[in-house]
PDB file of C-alpha atoms in Angstrom:
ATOM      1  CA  UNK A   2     -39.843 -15.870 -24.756  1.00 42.00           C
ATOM      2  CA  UNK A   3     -39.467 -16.586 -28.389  1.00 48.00           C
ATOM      3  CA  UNK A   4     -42.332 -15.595 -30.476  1.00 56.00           C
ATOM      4  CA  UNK A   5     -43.328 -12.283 -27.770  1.00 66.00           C
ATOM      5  CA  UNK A   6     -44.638  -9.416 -29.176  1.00 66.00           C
ATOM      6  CA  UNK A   7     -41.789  -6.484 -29.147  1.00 69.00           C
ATOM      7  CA  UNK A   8     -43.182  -3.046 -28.515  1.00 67.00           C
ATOM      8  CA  UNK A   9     -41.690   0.029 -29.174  1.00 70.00           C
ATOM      9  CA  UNK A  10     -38.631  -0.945 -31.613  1.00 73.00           C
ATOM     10  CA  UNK A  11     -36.047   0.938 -33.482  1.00 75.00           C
ATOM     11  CA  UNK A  12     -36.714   0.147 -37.318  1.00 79.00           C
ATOM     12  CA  UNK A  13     -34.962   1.618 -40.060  1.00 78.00           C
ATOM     13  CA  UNK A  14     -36.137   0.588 -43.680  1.00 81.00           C
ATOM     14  CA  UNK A  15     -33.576   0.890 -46.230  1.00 78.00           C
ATOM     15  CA  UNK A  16     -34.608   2.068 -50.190  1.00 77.00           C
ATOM     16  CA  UNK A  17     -31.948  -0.188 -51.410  1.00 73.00           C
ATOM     17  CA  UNK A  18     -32.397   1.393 -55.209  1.00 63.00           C
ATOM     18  CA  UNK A  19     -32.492   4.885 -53.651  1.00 63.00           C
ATOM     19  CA  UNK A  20     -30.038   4.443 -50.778  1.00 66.00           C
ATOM     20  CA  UNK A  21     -32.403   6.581 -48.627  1.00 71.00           C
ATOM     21  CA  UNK A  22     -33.390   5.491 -45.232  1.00 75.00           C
ATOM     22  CA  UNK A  23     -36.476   5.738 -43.100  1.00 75.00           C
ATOM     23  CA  UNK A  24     -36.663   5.681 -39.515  1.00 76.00           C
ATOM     24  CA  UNK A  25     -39.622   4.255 -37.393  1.00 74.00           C
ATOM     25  CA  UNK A  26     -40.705   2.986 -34.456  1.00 76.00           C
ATOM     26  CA  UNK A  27     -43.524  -0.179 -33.917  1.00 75.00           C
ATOM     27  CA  UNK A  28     -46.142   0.789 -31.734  1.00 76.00           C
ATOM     28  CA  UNK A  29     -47.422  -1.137 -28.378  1.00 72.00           C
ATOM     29  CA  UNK A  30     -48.464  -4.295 -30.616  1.00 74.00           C
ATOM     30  CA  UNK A  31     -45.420  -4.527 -31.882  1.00 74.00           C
ATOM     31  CA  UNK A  32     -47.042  -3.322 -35.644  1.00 78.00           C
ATOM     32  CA  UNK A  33     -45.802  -1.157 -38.105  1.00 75.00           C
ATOM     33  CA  UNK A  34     -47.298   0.101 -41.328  1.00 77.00           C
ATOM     34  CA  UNK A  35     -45.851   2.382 -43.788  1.00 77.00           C
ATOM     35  CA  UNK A  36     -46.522   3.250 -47.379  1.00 74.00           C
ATOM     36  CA  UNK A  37     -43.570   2.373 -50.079  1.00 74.00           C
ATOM     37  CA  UNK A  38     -43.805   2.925 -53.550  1.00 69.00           C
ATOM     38  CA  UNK A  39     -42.145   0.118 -55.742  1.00 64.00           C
ATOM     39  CA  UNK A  40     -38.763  -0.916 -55.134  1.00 68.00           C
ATOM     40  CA  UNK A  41     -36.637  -3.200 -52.702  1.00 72.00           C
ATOM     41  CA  UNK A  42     -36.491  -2.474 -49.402  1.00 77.00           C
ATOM     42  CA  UNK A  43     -34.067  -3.947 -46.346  1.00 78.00           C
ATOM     43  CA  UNK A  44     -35.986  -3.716 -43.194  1.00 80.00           C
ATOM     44  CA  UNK A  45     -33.395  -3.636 -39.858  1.00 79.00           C
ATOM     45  CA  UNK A  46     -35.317  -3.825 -36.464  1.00 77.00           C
ATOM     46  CA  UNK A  47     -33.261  -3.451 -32.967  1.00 74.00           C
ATOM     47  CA  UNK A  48     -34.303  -3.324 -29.384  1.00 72.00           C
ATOM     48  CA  UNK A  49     -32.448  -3.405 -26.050  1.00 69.00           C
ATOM     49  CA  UNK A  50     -30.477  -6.667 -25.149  1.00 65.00           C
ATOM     50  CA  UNK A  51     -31.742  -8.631 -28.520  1.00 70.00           C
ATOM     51  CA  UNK A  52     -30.082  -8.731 -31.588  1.00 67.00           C
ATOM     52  CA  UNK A  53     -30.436  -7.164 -34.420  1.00 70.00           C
ATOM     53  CA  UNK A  54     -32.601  -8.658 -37.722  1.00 71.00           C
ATOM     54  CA  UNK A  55     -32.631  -7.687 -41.504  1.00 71.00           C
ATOM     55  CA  UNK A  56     -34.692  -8.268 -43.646  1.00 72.00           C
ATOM     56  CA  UNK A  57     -35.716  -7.992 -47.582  1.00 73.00           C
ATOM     57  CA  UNK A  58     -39.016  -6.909 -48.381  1.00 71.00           C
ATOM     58  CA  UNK A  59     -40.256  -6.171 -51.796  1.00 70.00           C
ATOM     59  CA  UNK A  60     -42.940  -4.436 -53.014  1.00 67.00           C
ATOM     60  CA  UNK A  61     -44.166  -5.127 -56.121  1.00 60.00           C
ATOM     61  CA  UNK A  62     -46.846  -2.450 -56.650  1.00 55.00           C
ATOM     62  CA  UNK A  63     -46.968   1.046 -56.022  1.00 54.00           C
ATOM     63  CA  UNK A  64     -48.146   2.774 -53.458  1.00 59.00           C
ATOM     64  CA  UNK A  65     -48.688  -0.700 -51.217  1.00 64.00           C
ATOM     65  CA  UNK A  66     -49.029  -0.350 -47.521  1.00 70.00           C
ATOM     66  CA  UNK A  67     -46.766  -2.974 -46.073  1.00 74.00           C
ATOM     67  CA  UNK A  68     -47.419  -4.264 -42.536  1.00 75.00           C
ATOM     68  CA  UNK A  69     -45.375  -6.243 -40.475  1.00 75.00           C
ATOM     69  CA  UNK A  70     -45.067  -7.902 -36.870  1.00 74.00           C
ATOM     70  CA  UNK A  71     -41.761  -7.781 -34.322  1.00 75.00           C
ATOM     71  CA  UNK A  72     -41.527 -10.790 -32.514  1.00 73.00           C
ATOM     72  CA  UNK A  73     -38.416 -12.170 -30.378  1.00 72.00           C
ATOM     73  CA  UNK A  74     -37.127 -14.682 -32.951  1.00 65.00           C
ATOM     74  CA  UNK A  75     -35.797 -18.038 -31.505  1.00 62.00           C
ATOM     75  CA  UNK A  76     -31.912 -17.043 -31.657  1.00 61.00           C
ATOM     76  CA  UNK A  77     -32.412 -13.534 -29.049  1.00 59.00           C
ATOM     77  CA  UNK A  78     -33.182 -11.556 -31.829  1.00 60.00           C
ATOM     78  CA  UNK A  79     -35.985  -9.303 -33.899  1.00 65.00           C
ATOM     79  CA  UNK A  80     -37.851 -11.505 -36.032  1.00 66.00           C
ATOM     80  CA  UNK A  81     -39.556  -9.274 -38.375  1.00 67.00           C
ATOM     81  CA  UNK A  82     -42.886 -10.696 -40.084  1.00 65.00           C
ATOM     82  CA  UNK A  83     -44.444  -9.361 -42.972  1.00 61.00           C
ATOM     83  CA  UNK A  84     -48.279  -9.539 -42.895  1.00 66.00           C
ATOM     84  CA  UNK A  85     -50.530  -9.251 -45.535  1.00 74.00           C
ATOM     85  CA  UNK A  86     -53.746  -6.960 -45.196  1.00 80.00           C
ATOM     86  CA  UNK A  87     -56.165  -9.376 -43.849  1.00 83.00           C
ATOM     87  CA  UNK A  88     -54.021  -9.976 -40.543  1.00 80.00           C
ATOM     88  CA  UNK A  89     -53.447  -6.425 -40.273  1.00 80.00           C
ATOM     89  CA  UNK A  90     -57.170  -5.924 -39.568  1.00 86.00           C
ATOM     90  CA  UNK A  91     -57.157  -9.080 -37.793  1.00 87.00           C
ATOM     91  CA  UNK A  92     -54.981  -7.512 -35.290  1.00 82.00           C
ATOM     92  CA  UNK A  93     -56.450  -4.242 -35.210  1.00 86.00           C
ATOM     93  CA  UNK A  94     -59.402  -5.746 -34.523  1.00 90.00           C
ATOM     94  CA  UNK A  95     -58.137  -8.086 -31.835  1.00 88.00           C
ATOM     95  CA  UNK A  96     -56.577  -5.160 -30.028  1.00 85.00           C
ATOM     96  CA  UNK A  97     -59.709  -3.114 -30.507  1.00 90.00           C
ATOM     97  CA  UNK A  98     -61.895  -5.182 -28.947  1.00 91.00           C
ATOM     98  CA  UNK A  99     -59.394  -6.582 -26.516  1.00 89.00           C
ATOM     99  CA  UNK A 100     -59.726  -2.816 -25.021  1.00 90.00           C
ATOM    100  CA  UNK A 101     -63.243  -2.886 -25.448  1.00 90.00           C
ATOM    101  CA  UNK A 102     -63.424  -6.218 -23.187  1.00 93.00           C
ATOM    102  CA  UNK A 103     -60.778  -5.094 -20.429  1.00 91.00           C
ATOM    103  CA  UNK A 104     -62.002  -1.693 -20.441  1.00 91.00           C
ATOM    104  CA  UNK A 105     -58.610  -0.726 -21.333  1.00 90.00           C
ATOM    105  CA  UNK A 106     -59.996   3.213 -22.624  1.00 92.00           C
ATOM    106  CA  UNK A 107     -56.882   4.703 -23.342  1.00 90.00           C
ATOM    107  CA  UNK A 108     -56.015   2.085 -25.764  1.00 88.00           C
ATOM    108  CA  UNK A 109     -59.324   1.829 -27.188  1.00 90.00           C
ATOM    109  CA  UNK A 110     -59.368   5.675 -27.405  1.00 93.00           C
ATOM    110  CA  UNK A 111     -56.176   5.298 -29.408  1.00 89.00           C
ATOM    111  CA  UNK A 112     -57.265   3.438 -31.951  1.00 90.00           C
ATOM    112  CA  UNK A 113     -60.416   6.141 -32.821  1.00 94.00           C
ATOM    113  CA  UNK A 114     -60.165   8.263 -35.413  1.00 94.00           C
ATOM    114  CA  UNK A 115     -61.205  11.794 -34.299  1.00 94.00           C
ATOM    115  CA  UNK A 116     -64.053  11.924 -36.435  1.00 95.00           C
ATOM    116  CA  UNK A 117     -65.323   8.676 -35.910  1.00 96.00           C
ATOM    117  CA  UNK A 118     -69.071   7.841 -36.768  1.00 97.00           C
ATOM    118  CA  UNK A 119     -70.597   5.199 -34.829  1.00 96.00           C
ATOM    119  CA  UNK A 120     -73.880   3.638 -36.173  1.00 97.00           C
ATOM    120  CA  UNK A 121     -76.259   1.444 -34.478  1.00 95.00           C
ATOM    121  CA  UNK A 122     -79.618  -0.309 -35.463  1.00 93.00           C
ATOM    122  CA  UNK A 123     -80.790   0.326 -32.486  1.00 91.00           C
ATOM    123  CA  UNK A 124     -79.905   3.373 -30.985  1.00 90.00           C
ATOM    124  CA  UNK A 125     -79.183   5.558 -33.819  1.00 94.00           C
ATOM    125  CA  UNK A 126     -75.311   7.917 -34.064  1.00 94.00           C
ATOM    126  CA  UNK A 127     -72.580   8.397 -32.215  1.00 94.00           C
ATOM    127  CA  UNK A 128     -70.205  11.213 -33.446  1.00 96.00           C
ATOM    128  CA  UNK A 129     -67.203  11.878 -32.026  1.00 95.00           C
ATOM    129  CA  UNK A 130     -63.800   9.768 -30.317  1.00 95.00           C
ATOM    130  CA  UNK A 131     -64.806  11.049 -27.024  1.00 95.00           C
ATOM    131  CA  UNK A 132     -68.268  10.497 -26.828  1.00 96.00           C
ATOM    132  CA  UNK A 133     -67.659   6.982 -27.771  1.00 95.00           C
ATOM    133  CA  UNK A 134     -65.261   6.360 -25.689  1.00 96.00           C
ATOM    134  CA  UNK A 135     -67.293   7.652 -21.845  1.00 95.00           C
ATOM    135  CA  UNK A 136     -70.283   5.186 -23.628  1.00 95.00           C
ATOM    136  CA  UNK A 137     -67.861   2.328 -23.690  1.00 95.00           C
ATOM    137  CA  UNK A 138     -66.876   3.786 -20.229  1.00 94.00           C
ATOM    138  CA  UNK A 139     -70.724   4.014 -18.975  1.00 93.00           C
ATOM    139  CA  UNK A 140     -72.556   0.936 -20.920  1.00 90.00           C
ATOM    140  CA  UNK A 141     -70.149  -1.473 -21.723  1.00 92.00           C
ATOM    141  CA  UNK A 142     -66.955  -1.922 -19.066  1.00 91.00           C
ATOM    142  CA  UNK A 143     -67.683  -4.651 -16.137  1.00 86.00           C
ATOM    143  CA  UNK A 144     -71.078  -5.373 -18.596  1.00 89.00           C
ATOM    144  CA  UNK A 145     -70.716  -6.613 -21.888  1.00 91.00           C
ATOM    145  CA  UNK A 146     -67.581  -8.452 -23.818  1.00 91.00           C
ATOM    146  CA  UNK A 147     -67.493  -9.235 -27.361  1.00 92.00           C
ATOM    147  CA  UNK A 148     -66.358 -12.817 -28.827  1.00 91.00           C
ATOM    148  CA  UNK A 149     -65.691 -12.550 -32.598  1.00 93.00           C
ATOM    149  CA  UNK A 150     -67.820 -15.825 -34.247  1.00 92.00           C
ATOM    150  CA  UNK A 151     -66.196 -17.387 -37.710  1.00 91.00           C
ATOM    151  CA  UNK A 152     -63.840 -15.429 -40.040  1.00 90.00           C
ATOM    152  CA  UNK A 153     -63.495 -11.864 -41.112  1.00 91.00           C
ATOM    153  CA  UNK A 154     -64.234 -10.547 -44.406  1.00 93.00           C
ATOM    154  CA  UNK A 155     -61.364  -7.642 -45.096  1.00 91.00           C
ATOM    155  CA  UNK A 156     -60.930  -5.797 -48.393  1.00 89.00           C
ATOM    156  CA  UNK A 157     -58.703  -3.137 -49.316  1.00 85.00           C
ATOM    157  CA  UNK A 158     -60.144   0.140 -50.053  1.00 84.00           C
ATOM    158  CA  UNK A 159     -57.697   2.378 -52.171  1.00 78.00           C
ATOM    159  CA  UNK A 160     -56.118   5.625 -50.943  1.00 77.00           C
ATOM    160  CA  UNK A 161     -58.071   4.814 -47.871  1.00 85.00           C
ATOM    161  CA  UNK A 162     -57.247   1.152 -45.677  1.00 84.00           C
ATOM    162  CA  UNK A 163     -59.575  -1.493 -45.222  1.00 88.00           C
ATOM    163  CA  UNK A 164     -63.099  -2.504 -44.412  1.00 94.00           C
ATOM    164  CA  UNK A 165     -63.794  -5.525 -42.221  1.00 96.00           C
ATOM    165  CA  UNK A 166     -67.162  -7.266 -42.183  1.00 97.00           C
ATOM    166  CA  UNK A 167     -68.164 -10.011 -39.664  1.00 95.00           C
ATOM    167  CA  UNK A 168     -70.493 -11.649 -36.931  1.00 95.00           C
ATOM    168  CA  UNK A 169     -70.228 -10.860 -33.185  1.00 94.00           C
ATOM    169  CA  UNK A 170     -71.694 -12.053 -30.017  1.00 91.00           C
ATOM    170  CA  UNK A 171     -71.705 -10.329 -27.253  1.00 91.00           C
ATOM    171  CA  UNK A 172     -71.955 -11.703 -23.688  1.00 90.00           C
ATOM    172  CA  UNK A 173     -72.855  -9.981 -20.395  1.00 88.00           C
ATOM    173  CA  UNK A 174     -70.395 -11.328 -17.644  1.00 85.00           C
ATOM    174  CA  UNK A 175     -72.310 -12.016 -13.945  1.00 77.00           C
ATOM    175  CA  UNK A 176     -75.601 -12.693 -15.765  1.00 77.00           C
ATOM    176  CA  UNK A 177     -77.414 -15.750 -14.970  1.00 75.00           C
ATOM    177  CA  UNK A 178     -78.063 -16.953 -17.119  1.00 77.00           C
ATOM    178  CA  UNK A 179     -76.391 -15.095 -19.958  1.00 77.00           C
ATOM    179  CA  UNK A 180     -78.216 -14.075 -22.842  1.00 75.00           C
ATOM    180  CA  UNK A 181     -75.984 -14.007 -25.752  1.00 84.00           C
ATOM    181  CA  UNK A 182     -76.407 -11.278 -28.015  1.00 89.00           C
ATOM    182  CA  UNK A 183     -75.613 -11.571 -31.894  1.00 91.00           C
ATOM    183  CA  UNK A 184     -75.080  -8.643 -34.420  1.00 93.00           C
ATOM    184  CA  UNK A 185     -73.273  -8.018 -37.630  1.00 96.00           C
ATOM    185  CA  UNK A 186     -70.859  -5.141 -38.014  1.00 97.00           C
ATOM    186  CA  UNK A 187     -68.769  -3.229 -40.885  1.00 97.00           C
ATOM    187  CA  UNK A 188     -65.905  -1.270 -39.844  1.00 97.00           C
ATOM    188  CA  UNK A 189     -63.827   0.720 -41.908  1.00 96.00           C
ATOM    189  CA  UNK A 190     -59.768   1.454 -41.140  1.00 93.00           C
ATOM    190  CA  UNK A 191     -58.305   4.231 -42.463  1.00 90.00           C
ATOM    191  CA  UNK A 192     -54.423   4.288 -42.474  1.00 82.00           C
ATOM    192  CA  UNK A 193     -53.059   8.020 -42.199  1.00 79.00           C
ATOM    193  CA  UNK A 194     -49.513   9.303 -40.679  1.00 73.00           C
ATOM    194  CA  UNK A 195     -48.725   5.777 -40.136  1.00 69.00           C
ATOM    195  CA  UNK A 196     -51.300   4.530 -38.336  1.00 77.00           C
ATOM    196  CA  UNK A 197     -54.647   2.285 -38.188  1.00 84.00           C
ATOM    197  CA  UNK A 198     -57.255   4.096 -36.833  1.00 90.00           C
ATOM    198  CA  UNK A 199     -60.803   2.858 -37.378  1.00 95.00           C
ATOM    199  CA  UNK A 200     -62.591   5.765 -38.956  1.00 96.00           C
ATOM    200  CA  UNK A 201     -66.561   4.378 -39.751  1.00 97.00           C
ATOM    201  CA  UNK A 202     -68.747   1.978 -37.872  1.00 97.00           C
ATOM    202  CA  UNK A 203     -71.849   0.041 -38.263  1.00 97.00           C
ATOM    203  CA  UNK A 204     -73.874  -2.274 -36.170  1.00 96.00           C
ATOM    204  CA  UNK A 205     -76.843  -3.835 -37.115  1.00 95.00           C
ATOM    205  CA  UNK A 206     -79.024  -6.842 -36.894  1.00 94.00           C
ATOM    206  CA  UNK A 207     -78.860  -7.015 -33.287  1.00 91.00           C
ATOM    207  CA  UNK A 208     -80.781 -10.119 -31.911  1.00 91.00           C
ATOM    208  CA  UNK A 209     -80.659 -12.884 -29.050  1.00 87.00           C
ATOM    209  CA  UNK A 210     -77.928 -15.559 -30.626  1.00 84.00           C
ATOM    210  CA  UNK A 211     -79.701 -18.955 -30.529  1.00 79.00           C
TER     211      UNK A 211
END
């Protein structure tokens, strides 16, 4: 059990300077994200039948968004880990295309931003969280999975999130034999209300992986 993901938390962050205290929940990865200006901060994360974990976090810039990870820590209780930007938007991207693969559409949904652009070298524009989502639904689900090939590229973008950059290939389960597709994509996360949602996307260079 040690090491699980736990969803769904209780997490209070305490301003030690400020004695003020915030109160959040992690979502169904077990993340949370939240901006703090600079300042010490004692993070205390509890869930049903596990113990309770503190932990000191300090920020040493303003206005950073800190991101961390609850896991069930070897002892029964909340281990809380810190993560730096680049495996934020590794896990965002994991569970985004983790959805995408499973056809999991109400988690995939989730992580749209309403106004999400969608754009594709060879089909053109797609506008719109919903519309995206029922062309996952009609094109991709039982059809096409995506395996992420080398290491992501992920750079802050201020006031804003993050933009990820990498290589995909995507295969086409039940097809014999299976002609592996290859493309490189730009996505850009925009972190708002406490949340990831990925906000711009591009597609391109689409050809048959060799």
């Amino acid at each position: 059990m040690s090491g699980a993901v736990i969803s769904k938390a209780h997490v209070e962050i305490l301003d030690v300077s400020r004695t003020s205290t915030k109160k959040l929940e992690a979502n169904d990865e077990g993340m949370l994200a939240i901006d703090l200006p600079f300042g010490a901060y004692e993070v205390t994360a509890s869930y049903t039948a596990f113990k309770t974990e503190k932990k000191r976090i300090d920020v040493n810039t303003r206005n950073q968004t800190i991101s961390f990870m609850l896991n069930v820590a070897a002892g029964g209780g909340v281990e809380v880990v810190p993560m730096n930007l680049e495996q934020t938007v590794a896990s965002l991207d994991k569970a985004f295309f983790e959805a995408y693969n499973t056809c999991d559409l109400a988690t995939f949904k989730s992580l749209l931003a309403d106004d999400i652009e969608f754009y594709h070298d060879k089909t053109g524009v797609m506008l719109g969280k919903d519309k995206l989502t029922e062309a996952i639904k009609n094109n991709i689900c039982g059809k096409v999975t995506r395996e992420l090939m080398g290491k992501l590229e992920v750079y802050p973008i201020q006031g804003i999130g993050a933009v990820e950059i990498g290589v995909h290939r995507f295969h086409h389960p039940g097809q014999t034999p299976d002609v592996l597709g290859e493309a490189k994509f730009v996505q850009l996360w925009v972190y708002k209300d406490g949340s990831w949602k990925v906000s711009r996307v591009f597609s391109f260079d689409h050809h048959e992986a060799k």
